[in-house]
PDB file of C-alpha atoms in Angstrom:
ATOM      1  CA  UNK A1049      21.116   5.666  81.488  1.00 52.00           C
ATOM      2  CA  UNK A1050      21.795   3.634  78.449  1.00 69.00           C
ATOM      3  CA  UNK A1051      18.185   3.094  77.092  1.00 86.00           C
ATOM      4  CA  UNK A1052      18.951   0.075  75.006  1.00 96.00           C
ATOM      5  CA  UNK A1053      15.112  -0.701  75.333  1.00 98.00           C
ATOM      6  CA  UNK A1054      15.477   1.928  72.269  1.00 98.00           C
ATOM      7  CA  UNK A1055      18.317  -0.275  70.435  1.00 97.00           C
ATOM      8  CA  UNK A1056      18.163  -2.705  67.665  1.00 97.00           C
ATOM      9  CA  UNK A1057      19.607  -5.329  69.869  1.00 98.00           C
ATOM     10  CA  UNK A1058      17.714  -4.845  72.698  1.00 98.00           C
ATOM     11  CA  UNK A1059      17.948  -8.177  74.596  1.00 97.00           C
ATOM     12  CA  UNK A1060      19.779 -10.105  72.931  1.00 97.00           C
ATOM     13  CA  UNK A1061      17.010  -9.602  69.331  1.00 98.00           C
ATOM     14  CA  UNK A1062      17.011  -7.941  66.146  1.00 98.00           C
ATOM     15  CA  UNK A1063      14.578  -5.448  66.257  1.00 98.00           C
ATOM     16  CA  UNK A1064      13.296  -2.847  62.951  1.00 98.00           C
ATOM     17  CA  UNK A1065      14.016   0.561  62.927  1.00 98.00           C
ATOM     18  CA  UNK A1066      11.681   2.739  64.711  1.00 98.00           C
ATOM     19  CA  UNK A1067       9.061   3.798  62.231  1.00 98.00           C
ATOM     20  CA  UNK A1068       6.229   6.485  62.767  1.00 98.00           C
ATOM     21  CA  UNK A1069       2.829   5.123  63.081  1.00 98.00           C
ATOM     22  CA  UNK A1070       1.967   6.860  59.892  1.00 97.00           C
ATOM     23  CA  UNK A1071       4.987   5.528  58.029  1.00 98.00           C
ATOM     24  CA  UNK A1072       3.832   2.370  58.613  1.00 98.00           C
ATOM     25  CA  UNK A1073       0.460   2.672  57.437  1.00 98.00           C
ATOM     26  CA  UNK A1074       1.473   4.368  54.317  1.00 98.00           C
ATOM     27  CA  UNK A1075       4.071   1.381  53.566  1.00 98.00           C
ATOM     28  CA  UNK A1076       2.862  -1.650  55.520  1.00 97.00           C
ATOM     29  CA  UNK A1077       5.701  -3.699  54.335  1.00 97.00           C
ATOM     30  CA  UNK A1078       8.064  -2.069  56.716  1.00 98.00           C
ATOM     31  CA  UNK A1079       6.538  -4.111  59.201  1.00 98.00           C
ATOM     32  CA  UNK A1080       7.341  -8.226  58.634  1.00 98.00           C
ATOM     33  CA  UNK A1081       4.168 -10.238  58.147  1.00 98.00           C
ATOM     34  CA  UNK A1082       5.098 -12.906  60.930  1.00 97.00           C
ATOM     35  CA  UNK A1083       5.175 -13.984  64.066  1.00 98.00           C
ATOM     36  CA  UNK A1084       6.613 -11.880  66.893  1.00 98.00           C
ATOM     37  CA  UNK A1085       7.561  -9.013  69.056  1.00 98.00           C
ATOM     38  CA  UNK A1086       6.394  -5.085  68.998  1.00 98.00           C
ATOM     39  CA  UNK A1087       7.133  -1.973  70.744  1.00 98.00           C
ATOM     40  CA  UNK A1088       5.882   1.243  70.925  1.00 98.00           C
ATOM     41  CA  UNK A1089       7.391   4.861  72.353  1.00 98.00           C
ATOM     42  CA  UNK A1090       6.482   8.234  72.093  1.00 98.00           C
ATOM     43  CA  UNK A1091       7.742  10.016  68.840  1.00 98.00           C
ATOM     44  CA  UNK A1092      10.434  12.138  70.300  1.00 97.00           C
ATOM     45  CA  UNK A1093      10.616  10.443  73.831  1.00 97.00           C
ATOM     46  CA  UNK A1094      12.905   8.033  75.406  1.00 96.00           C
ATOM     47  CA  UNK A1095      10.411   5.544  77.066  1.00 97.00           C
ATOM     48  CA  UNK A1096       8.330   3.058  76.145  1.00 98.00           C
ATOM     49  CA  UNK A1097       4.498   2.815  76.500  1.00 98.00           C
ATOM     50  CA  UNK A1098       3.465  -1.001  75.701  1.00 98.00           C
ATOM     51  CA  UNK A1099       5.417  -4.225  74.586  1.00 98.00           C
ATOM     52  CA  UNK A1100       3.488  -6.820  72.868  1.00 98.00           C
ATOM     53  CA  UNK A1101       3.674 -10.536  71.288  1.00 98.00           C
ATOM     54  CA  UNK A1102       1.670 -12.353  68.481  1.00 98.00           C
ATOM     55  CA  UNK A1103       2.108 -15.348  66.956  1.00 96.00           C
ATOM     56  CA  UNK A1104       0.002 -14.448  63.916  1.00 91.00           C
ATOM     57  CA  UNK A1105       1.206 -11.816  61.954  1.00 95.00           C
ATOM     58  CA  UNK A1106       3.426  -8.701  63.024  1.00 98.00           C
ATOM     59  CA  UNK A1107       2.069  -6.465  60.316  1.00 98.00           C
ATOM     60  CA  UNK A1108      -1.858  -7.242  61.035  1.00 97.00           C
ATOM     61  CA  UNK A1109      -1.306  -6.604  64.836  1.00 97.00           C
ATOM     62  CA  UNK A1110       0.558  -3.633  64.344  1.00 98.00           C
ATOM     63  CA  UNK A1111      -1.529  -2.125  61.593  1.00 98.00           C
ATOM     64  CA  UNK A1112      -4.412  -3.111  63.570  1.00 97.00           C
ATOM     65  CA  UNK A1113      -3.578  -1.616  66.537  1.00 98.00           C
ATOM     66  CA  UNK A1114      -2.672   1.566  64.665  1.00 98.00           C
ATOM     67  CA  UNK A1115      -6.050   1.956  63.044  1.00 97.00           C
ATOM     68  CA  UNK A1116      -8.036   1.881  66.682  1.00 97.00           C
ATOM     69  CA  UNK A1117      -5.392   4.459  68.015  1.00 98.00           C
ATOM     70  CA  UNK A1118      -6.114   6.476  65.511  1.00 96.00           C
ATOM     71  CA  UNK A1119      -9.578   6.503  65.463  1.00 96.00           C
ATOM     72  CA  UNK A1120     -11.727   9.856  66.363  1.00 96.00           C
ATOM     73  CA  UNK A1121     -13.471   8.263  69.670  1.00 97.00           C
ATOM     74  CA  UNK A1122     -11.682   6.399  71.856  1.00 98.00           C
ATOM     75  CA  UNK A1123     -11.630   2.377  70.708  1.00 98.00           C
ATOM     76  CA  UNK A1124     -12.986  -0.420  72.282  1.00 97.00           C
ATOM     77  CA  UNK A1125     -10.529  -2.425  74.412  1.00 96.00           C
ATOM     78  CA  UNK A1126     -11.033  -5.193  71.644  1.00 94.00           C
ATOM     79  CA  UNK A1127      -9.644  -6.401  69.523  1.00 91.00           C
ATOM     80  CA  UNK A1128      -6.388  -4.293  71.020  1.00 95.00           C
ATOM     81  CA  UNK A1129      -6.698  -3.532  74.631  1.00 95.00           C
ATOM     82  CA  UNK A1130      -3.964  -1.237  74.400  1.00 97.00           C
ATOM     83  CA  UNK A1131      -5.459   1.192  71.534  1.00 98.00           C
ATOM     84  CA  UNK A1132      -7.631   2.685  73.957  1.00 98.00           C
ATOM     85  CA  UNK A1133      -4.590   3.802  76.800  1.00 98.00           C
ATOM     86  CA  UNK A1134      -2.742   4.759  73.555  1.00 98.00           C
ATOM     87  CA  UNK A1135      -5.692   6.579  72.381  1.00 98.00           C
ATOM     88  CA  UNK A1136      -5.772   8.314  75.633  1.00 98.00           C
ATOM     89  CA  UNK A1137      -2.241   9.679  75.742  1.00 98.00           C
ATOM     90  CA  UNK A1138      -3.108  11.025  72.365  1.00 98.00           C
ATOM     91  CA  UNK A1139      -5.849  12.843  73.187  1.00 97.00           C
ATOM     92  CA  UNK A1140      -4.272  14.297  76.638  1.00 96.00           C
ATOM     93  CA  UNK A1141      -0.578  15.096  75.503  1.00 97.00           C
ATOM     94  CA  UNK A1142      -1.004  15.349  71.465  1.00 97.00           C
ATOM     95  CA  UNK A1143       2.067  12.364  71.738  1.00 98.00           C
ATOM     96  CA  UNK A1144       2.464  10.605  68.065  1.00 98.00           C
ATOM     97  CA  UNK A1145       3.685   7.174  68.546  1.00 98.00           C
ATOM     98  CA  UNK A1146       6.371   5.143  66.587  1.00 98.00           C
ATOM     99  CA  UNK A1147       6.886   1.006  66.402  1.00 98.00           C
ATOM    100  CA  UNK A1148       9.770  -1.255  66.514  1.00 98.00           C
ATOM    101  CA  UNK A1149       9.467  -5.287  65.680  1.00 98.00           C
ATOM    102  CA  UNK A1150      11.606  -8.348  66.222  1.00 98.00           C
ATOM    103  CA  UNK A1151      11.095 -11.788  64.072  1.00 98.00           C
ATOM    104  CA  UNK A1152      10.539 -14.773  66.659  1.00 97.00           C
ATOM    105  CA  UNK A1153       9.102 -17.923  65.967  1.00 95.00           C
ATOM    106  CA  UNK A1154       8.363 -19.264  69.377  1.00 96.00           C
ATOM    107  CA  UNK A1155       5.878 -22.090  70.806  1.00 95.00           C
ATOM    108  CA  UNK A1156       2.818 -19.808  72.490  1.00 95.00           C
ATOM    109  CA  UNK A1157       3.492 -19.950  76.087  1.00 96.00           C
ATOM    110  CA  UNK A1158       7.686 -19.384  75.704  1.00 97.00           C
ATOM    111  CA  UNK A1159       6.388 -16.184  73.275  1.00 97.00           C
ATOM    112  CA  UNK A1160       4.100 -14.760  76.254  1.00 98.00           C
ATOM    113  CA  UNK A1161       7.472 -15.787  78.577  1.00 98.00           C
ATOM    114  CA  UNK A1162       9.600 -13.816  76.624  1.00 98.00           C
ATOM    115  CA  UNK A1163       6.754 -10.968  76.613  1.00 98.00           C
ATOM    116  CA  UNK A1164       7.350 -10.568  80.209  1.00 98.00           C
ATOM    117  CA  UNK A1165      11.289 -10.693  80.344  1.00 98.00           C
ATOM    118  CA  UNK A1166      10.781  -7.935  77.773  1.00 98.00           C
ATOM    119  CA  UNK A1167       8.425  -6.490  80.255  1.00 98.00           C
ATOM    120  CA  UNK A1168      10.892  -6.975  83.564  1.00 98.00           C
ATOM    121  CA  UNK A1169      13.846  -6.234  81.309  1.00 98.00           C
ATOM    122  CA  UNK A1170      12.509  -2.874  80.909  1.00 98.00           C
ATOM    123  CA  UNK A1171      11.475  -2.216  84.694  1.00 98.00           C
ATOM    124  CA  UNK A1172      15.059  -3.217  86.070  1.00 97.00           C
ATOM    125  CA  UNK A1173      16.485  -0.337  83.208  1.00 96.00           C
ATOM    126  CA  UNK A1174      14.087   2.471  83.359  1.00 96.00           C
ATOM    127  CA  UNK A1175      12.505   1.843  86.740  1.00 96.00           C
ATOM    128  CA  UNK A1176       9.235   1.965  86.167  1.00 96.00           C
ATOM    129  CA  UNK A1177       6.610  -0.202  83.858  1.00 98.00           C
ATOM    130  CA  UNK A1178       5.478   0.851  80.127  1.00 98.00           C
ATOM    131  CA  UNK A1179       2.620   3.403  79.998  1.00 98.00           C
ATOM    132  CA  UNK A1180       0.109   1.157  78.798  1.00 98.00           C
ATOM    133  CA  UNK A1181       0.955  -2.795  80.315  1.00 98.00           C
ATOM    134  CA  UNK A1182      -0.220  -4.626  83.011  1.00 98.00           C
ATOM    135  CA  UNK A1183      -3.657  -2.452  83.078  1.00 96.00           C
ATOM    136  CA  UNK A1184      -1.764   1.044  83.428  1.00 97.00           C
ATOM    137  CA  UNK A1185      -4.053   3.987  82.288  1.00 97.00           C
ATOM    138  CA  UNK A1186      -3.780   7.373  82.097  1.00 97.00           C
ATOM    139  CA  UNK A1187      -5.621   9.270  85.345  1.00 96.00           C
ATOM    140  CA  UNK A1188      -7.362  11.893  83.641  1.00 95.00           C
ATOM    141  CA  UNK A1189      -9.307   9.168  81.585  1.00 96.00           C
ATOM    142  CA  UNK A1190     -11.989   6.219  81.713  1.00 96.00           C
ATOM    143  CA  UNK A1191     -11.048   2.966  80.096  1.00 97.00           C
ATOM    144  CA  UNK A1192     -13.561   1.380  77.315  1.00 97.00           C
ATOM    145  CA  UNK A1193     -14.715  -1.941  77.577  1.00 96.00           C
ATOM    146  CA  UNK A1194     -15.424  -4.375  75.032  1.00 96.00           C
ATOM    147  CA  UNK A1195     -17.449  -4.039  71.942  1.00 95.00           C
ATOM    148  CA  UNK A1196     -19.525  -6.246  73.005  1.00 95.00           C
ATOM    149  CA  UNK A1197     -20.621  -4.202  75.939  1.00 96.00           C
ATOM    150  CA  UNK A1198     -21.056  -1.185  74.010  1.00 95.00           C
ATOM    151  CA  UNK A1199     -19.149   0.916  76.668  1.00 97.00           C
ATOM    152  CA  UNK A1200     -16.826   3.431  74.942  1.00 96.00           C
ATOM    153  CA  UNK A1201     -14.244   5.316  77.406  1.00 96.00           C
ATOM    154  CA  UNK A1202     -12.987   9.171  77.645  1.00 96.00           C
ATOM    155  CA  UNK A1203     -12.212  12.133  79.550  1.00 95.00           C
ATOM    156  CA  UNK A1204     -13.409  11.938  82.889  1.00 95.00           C
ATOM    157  CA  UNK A1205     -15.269  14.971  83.416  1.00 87.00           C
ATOM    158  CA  UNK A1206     -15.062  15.537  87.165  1.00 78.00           C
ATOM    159  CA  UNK A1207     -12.150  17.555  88.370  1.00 66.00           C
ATOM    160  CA  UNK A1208     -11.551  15.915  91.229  1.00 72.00           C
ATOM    161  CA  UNK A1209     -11.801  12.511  89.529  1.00 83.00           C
ATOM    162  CA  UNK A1210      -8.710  10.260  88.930  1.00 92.00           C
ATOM    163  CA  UNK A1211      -8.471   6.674  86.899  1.00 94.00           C
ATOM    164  CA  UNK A1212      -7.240   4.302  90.202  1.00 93.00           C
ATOM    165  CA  UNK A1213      -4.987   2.285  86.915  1.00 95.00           C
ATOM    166  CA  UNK A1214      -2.403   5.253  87.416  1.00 96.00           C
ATOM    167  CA  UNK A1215       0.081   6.050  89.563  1.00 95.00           C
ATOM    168  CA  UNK A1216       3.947   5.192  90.456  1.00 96.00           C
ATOM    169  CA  UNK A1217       5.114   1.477  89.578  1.00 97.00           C
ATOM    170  CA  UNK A1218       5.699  -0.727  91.876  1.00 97.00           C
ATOM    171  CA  UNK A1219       9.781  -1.219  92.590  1.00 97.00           C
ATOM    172  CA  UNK A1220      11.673  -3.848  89.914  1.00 98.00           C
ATOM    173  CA  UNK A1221      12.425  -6.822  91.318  1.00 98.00           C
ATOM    174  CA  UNK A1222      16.348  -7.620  90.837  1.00 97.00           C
ATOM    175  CA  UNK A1223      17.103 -11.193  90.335  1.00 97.00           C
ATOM    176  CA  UNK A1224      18.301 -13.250  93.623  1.00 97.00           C
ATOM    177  CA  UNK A1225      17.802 -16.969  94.663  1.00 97.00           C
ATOM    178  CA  UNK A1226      16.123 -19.678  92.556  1.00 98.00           C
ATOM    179  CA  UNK A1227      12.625 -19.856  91.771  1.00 98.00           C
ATOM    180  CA  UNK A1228      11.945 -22.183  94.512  1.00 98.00           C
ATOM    181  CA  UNK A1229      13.870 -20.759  97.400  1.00 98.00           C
ATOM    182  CA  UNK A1230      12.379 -18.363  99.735  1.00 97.00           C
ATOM    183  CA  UNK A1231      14.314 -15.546  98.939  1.00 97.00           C
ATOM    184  CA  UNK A1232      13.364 -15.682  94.934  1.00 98.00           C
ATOM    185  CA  UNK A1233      13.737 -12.323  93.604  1.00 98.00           C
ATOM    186  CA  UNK A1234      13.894 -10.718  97.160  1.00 98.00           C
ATOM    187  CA  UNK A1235      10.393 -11.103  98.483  1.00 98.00           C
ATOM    188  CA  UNK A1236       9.479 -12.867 101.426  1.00 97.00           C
ATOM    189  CA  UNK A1237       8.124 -15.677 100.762  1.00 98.00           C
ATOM    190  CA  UNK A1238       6.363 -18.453 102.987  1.00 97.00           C
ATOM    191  CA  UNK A1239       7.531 -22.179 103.372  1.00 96.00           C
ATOM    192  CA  UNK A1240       5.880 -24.590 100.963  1.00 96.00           C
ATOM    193  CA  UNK A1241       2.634 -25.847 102.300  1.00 94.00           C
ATOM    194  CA  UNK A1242       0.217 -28.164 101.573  1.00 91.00           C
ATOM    195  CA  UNK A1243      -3.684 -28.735 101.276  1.00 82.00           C
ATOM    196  CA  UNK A1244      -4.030 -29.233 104.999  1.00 86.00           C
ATOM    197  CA  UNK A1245      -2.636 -25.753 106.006  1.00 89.00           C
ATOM    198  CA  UNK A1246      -5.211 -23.866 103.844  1.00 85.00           C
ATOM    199  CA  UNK A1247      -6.237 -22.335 107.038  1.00 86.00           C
ATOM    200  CA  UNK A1248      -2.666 -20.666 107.509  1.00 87.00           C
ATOM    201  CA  UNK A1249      -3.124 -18.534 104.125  1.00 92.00           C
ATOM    202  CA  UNK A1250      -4.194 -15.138 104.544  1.00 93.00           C
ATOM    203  CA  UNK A1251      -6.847 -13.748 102.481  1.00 94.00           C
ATOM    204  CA  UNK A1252      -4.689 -10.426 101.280  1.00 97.00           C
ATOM    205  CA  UNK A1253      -3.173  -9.067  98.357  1.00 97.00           C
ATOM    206  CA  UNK A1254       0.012 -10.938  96.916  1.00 98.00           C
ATOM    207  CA  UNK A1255       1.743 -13.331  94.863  1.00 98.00           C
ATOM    208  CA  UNK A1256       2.186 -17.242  95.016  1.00 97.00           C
ATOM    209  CA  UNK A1257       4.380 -20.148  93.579  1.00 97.00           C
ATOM    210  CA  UNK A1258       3.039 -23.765  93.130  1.00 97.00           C
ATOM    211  CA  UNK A1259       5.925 -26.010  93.516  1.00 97.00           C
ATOM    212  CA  UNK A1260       5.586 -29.500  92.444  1.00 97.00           C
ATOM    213  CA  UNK A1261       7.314 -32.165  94.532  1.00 96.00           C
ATOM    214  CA  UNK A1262       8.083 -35.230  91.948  1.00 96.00           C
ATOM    215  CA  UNK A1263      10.023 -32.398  89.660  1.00 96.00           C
ATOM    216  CA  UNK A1264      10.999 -29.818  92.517  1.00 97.00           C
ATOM    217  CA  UNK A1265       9.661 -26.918  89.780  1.00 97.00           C
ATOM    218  CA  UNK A1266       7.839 -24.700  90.097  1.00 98.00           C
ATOM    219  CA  UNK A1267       4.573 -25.385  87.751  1.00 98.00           C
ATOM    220  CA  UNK A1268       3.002 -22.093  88.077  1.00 98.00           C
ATOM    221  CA  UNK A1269       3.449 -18.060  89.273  1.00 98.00           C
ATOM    222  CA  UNK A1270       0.230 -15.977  89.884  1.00 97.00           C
ATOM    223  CA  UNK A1271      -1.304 -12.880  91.695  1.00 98.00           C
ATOM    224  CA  UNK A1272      -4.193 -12.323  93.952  1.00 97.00           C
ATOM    225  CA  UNK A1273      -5.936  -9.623  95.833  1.00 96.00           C
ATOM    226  CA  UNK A1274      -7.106 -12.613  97.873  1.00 96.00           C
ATOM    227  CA  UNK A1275      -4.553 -15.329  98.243  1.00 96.00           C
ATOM    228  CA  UNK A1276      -6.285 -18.033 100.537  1.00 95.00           C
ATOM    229  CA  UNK A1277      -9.336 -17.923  97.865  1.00 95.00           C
ATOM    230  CA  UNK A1278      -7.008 -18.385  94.844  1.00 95.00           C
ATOM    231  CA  UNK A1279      -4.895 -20.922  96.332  1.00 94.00           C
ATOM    232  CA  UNK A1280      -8.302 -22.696  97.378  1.00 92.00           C
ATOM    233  CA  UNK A1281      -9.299 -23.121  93.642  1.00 92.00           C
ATOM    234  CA  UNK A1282      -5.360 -24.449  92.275  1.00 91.00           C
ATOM    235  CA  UNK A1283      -5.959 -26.993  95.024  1.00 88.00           C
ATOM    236  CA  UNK A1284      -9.134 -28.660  93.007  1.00 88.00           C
ATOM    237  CA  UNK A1285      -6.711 -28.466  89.997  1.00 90.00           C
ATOM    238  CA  UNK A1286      -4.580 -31.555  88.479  1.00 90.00           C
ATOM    239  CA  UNK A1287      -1.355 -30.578  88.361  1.00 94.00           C
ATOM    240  CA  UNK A1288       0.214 -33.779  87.538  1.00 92.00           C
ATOM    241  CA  UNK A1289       2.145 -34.311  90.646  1.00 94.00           C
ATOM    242  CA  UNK A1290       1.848 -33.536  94.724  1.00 94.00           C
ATOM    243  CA  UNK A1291       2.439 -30.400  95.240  1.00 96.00           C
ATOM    244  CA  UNK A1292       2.795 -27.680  97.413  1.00 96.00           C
ATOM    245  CA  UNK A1293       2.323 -23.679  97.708  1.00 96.00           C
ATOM    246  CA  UNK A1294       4.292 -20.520  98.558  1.00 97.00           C
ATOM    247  CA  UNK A1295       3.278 -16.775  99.100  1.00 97.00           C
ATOM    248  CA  UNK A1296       4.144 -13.890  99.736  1.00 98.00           C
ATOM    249  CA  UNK A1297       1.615 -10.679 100.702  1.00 97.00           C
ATOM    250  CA  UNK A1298       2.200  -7.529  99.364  1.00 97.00           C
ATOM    251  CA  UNK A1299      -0.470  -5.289 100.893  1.00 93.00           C
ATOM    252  CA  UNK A1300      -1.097  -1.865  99.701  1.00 93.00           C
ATOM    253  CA  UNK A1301      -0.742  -2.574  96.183  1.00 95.00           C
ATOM    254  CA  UNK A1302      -2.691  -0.700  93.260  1.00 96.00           C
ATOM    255  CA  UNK A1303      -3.865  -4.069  90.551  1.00 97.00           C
ATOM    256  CA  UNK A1304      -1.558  -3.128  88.296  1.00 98.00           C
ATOM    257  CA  UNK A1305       1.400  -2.826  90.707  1.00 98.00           C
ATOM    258  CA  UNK A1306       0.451  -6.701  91.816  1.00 98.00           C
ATOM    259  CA  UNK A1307       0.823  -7.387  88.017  1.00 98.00           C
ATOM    260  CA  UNK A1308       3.340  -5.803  87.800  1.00 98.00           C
ATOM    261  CA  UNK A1309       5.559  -7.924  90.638  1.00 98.00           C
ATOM    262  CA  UNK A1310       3.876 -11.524  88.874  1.00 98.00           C
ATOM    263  CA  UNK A1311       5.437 -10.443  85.725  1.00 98.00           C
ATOM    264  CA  UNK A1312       8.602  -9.567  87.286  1.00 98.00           C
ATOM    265  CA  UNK A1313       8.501 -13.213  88.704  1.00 98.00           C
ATOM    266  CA  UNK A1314       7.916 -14.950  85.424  1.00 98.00           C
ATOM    267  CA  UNK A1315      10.098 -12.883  83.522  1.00 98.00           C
ATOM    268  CA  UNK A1316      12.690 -13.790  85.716  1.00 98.00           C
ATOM    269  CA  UNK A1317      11.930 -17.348  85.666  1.00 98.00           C
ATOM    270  CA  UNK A1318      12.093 -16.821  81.416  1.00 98.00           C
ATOM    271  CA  UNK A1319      15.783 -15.673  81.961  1.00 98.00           C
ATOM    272  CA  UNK A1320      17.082 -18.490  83.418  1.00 97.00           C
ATOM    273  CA  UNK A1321      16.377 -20.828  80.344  1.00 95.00           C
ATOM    274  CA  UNK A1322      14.013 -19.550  77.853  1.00 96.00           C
ATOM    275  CA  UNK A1323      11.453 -21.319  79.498  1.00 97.00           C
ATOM    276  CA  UNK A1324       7.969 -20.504  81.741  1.00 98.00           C
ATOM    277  CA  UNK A1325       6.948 -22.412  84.594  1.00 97.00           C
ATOM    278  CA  UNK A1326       5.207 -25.991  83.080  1.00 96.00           C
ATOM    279  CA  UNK A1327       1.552 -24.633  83.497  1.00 96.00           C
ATOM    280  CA  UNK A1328       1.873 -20.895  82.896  1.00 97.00           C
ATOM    281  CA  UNK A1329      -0.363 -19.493  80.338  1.00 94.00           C
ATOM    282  CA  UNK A1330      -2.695 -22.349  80.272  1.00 88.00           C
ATOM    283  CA  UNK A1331      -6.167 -22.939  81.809  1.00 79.00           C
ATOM    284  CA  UNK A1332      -6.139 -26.125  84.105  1.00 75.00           C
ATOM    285  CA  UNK A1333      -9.648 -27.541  84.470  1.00 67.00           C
ATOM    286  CA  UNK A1334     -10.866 -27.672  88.000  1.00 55.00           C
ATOM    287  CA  UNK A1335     -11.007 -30.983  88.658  1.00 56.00           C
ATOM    288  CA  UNK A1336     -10.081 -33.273  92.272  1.00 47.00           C
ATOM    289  CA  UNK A1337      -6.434 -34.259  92.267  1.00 38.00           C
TER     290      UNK A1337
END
């Protein structure tokens, strides 16, 4: 296996060297203070255990999510939600962590695409997801929630008890078709249907496309563990043009393993051009079309 997730010209970037999490908080300036990309691995480990993106500051991100990692309890899942899963491995395998960046100015929603080509880049090489995207957590412990709700995580303390966010990752996805053909990335998808075959769309666990007919795009990739609901609410929505909508259900899925296959999707979609799906990333208001 190559690993050149590990590289300094990982897809097609420049990334920094690696740097220990303590390196970087004793020089900060090793990290760039822009917008960007960030890894993380395990200090003396060949994987990776979260990608991220901001379009704020590299070095207040990083050093930020540093600080809550290192902290004695386990974080809140704000302002980082991946401190705490980080946090966890810590405490469970004693694993020190070390950071790579890469410089990219990028509009929001083509940063977030790029994110998740990152993301499916990774899958397709190692064969399984990072340790700490798409809602992964380690079995052994209890995620915190916000600060807000005053809920800190930790070590479960019942034997038996296991964290359902862990377990094997779903299969990568290997690019095939186009993102509106049926065969797009090897699922099964349905035809394209319309508002007045709601009734067709089982309510089960999968992923869907909305397709819109003036452009022949697709506007929009998602996930749901209940398709015929979520399809239900993006047919209230304005999407600009007619459309129409295509599924595919993947039953038996874990919620991060359904994330897992929607970010495949749109990271695939990314490759093509540098580009996401017109609506992706952004909050349509419900409203009659």
């Amino acid at each position: 296996m190559s690993q050149s997730f590990l590289k300094e010209t990982w897809a097609g970037l420049t990334w920094t060297p690696w740097y220990t999490f303590n390196q970087i908080m004793e020089t900060k300036s090793l990290i760039p203070a822009s917008p960007g990309m960030y890894r993380i691995k395990p200090s003396g480990l060949n994987h990776l255990m979260y990608i991220g993106q901001t379009g704020r500051n590299l070095r207040e991100r990083v050093t930020e999510l540093i600080r809550n990692t290192l902290k004695e309890q386990m974080p809140f899942n704000d302002p980082h939600t991946a401190a705490p899963s980080l946090w966890a491995w810590n405490d469970a395998e004693g694993w020190e962590f070390e950071c790579s960046v890469s410089e990219v100015e990028l509009p929001k929603e083509r940063r977030e695409g790029l994110e998740c080509f990152l993301l499916w880049n990774y899958r397709v090489e190692d064969g399984e997801s990072t340790f700490c995207n798409h809602g992964r957590f380690h079995q052994n412990y209890e995620k915190s929630k916000s600060r807000k709700s005053g809920f800190r995580g930790g070590k479960l303390q019942v034997l038996d008890q296991c964290n359902y966010a862990w377990g094997e990752s779903s299969s990568p996805l290997c690019f095939q078709g186009t993102p509106t053909s049926l065969d797009f990335m090897g699922l099964p998808w349905s035809n394209f249907i319309d508002i007045k075959q709601i009734s067709d769309i089982p309510n089960k666990r999968g992923v869907y496309r909305v397709k819109g007919l003036k452009t022949n795009t697709i506007l929009y990739i998602g996930q749901s563990k209940q398709l015929k609901n979520r399809l239900k609410e993006h047919m209230k929505k304005n999407w600009g043009q007619e459309v129409k909508y295509s599924y595919c259900v993947i039953e038996n899925t874990k919620d991060y393993q359904l994330k897992e296959i929607e970010n495949d999707l749109i990271g695939a979609f990314f490759s093509l051009d540098n580009s996401v799906p017109t609506y992706q990333f952004k909050n349509l208001k419900i409203t009659s079309y």
